[in-house]
Short mmCIF file of N, CA, C and O in Angstrom, two decimals:
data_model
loop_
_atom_site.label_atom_id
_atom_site.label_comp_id
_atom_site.label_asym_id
_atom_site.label_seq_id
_atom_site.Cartn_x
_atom_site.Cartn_y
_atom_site.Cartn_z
N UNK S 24 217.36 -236.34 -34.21
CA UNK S 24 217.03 -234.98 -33.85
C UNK S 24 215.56 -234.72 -34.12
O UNK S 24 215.04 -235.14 -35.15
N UNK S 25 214.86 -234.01 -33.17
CA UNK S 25 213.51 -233.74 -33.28
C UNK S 25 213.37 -232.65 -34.66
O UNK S 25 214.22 -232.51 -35.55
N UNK S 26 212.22 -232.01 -34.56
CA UNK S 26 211.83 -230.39 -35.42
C UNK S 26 212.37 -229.57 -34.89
O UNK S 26 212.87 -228.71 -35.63
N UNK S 27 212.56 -229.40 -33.31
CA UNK S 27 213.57 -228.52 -32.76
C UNK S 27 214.80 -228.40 -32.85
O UNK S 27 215.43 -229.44 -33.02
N UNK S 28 215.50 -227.21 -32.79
CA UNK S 28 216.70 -227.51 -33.34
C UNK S 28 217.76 -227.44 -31.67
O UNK S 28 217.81 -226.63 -30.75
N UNK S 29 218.28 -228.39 -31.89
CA UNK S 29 219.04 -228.51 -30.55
C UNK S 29 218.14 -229.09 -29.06
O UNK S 29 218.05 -228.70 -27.89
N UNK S 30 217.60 -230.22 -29.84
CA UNK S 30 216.68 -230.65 -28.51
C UNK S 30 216.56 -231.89 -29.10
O UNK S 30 215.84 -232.06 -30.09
N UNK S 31 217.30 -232.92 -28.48
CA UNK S 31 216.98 -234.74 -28.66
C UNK S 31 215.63 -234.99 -27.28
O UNK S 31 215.38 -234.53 -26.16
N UNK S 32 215.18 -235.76 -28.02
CA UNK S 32 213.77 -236.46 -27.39
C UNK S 32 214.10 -238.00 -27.82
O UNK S 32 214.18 -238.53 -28.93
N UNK S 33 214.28 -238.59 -26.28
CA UNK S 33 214.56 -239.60 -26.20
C UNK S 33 212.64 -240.65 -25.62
O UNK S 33 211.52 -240.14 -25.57
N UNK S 34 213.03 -242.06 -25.33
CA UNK S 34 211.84 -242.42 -24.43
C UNK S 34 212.79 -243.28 -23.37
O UNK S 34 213.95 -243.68 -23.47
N UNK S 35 212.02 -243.38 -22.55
CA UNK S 35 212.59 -243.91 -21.31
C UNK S 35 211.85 -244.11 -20.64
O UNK S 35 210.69 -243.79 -20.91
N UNK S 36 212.30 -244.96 -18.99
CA UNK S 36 210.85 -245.28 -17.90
C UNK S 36 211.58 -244.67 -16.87
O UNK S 36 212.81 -244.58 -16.78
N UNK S 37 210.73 -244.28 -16.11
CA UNK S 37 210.73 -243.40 -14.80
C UNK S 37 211.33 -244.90 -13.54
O UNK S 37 211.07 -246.05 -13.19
N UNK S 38 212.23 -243.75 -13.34
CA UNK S 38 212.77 -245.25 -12.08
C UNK S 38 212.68 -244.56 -10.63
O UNK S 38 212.66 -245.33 -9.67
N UNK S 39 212.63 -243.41 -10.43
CA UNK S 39 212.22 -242.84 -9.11
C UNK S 39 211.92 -241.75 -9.20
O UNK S 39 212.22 -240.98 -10.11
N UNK S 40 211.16 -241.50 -8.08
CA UNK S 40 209.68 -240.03 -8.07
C UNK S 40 210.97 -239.21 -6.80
O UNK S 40 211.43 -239.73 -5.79
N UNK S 41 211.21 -237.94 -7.31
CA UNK S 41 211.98 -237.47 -6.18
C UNK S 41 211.09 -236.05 -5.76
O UNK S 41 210.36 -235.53 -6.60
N UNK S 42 211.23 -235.55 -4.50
CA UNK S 42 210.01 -234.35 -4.24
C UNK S 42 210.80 -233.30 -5.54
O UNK S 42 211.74 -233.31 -6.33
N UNK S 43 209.70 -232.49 -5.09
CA UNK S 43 209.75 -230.99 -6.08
C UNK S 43 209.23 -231.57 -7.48
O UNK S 43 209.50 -230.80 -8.40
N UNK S 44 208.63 -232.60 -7.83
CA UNK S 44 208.17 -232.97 -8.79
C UNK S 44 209.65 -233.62 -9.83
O UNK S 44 209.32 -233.83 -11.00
N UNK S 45 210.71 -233.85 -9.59
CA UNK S 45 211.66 -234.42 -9.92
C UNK S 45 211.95 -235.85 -9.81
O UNK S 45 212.10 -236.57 -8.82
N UNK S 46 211.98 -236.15 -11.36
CA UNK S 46 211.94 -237.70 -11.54
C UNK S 46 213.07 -238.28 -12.04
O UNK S 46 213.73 -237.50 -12.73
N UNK S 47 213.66 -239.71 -11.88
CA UNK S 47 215.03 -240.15 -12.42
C UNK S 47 214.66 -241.04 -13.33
O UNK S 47 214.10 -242.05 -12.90
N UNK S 48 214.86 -240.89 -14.75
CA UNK S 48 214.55 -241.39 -15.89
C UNK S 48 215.72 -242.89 -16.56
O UNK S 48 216.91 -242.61 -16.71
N UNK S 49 215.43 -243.79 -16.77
CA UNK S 49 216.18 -244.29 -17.04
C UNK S 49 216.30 -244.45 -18.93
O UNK S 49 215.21 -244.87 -19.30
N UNK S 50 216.97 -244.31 -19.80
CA UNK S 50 216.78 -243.98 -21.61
C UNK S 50 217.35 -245.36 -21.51
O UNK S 50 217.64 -245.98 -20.49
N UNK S 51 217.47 -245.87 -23.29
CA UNK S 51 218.24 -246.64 -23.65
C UNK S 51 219.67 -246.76 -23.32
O UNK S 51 220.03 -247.73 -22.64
N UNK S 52 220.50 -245.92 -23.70
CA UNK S 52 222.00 -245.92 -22.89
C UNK S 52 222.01 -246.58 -21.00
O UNK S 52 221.72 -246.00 -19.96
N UNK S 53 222.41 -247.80 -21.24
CA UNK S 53 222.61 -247.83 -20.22
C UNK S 53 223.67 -247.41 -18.81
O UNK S 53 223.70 -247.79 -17.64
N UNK S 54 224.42 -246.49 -19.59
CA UNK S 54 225.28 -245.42 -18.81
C UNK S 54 224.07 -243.96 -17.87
O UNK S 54 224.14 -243.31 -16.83
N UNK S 55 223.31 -244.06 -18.74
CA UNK S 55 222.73 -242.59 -18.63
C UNK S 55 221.34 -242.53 -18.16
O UNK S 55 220.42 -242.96 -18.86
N UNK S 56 221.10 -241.96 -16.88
CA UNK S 56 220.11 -241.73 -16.02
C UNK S 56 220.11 -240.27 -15.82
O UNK S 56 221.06 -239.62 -15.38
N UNK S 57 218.40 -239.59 -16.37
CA UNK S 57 218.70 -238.39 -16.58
C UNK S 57 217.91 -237.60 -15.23
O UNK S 57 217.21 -238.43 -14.66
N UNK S 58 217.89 -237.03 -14.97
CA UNK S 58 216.95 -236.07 -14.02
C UNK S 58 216.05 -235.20 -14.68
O UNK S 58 216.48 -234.28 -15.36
N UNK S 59 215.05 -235.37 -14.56
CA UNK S 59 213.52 -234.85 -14.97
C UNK S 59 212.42 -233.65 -14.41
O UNK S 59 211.87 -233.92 -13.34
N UNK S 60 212.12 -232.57 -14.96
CA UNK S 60 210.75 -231.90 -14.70
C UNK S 60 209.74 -232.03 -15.28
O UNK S 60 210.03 -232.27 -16.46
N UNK S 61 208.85 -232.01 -15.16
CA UNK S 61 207.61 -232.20 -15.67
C UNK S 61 207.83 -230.67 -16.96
O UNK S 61 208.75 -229.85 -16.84
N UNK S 62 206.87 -230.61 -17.99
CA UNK S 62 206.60 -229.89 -18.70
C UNK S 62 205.60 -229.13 -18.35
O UNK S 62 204.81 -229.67 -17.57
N UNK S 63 205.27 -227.64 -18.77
CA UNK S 63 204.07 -227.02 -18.62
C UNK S 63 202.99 -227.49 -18.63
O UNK S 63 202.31 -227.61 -17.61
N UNK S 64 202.47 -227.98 -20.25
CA UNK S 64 201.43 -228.27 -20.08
C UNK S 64 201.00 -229.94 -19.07
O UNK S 64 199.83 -230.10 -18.74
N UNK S 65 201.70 -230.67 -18.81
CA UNK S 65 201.41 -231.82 -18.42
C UNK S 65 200.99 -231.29 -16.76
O UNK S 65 200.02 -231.69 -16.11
N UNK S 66 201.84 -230.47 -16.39
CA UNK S 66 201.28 -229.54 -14.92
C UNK S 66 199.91 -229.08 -14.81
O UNK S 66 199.06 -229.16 -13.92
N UNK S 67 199.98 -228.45 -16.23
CA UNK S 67 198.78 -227.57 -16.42
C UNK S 67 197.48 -228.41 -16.56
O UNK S 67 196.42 -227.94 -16.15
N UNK S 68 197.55 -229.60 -17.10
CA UNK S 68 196.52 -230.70 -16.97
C UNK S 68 196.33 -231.54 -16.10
O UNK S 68 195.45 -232.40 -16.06
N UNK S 69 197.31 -231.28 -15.22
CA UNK S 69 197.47 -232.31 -14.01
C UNK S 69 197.94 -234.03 -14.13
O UNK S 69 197.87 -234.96 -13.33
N UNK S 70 198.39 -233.93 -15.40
CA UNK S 70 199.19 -235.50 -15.79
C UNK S 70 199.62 -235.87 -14.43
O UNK S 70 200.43 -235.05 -14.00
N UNK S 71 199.31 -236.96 -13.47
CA UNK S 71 200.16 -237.47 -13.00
C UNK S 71 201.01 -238.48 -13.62
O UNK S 71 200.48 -239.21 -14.45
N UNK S 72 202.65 -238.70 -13.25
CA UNK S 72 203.13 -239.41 -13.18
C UNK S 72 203.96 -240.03 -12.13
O UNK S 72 204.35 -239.40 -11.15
N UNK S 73 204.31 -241.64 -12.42
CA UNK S 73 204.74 -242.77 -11.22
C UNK S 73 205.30 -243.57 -11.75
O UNK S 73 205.04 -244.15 -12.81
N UNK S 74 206.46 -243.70 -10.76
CA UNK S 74 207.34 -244.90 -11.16
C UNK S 74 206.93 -245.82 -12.07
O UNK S 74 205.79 -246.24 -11.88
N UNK S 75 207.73 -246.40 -13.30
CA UNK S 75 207.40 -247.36 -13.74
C UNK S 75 206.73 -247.01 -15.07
O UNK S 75 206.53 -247.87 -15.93
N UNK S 76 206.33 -245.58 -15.23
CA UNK S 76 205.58 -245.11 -16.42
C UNK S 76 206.46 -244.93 -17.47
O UNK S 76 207.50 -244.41 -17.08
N UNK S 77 206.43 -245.20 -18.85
CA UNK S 77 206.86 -245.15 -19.70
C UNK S 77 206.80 -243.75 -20.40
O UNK S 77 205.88 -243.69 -21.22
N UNK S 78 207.61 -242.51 -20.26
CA UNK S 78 207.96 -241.34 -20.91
C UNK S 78 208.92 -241.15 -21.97
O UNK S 78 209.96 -241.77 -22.18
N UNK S 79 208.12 -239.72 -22.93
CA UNK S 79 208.88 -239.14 -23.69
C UNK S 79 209.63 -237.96 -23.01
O UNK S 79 209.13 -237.31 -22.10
N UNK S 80 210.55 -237.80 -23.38
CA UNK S 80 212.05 -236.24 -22.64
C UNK S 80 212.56 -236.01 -23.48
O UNK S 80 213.05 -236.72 -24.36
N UNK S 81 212.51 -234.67 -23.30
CA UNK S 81 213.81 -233.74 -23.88
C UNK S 81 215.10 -233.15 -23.62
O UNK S 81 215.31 -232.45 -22.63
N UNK S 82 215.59 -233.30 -24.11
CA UNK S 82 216.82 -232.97 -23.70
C UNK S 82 217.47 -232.15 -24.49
O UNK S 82 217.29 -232.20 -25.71
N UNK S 83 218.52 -231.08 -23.78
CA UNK S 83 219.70 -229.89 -24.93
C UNK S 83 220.40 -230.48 -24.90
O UNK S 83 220.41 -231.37 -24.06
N UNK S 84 221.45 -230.31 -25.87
CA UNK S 84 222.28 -230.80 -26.65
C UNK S 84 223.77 -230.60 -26.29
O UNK S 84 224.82 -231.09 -26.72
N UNK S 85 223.35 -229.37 -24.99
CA UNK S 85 224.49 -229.09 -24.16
C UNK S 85 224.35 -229.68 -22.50
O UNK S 85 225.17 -229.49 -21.60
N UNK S 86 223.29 -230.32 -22.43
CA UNK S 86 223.56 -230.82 -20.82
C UNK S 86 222.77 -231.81 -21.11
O UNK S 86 221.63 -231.43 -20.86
N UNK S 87 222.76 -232.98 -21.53
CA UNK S 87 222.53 -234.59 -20.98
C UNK S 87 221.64 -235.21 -20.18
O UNK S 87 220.77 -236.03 -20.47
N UNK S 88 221.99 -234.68 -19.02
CA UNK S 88 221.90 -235.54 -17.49
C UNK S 88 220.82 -234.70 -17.44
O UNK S 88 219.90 -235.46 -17.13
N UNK S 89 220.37 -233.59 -17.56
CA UNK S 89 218.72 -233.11 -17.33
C UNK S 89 217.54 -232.71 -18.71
O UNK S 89 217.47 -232.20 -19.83
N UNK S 90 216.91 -233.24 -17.87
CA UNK S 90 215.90 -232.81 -19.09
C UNK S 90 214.57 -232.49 -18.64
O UNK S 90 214.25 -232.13 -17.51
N UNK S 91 213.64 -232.71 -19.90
CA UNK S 91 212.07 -232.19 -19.17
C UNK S 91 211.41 -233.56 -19.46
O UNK S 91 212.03 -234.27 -20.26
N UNK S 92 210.29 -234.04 -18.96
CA UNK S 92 209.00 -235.26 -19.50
C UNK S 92 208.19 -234.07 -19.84
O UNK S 92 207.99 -233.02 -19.23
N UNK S 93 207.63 -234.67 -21.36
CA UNK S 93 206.42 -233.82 -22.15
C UNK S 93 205.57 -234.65 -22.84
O UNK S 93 204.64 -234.19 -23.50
N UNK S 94 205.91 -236.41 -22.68
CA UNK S 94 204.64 -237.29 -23.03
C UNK S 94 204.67 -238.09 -21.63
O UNK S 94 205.70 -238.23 -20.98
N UNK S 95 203.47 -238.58 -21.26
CA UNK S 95 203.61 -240.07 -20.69
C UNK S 95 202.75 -241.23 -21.62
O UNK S 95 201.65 -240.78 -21.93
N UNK S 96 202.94 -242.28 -22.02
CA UNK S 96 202.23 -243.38 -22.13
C UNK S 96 200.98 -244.30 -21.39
O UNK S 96 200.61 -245.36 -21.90
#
């Protein structure tokens, strides 16, 4: 568990760029491929990211399968 309370931050690599800025993340579990938005500030700086990049995500503790990217590597 992160400092937040009710928010796991996993790392994972980006396995496909989908429009609307929506990315499919692949984590350790190999059951579990999550669906991705970018975070504020990474928008706000213009982070690009691309397939193959190695990200940090967050995720609630009540839905899994989506989350946000708020690092890239």
């Amino acid at each position: 568990m992160s400092h937040k309370e009710g928010i796991i931050e996993l790392e994972g690599v980006v396995v496909k760029a989908h429009p609307g800025t929506k990315f499919t993340v692949k984590v350790s579990d190999p059951d579990l491929n999550v669906m991705c938005t970018i975070s504020g500030k990474l928008r706000q700086n213009k982070i690009k990211i691309y397939e193959n990049d190695k990200v940090k995500i967050e995720l609630s503790v009540y839905d899994v399968t989506t989350g946000r990217i708020v690092w890239r590597y």
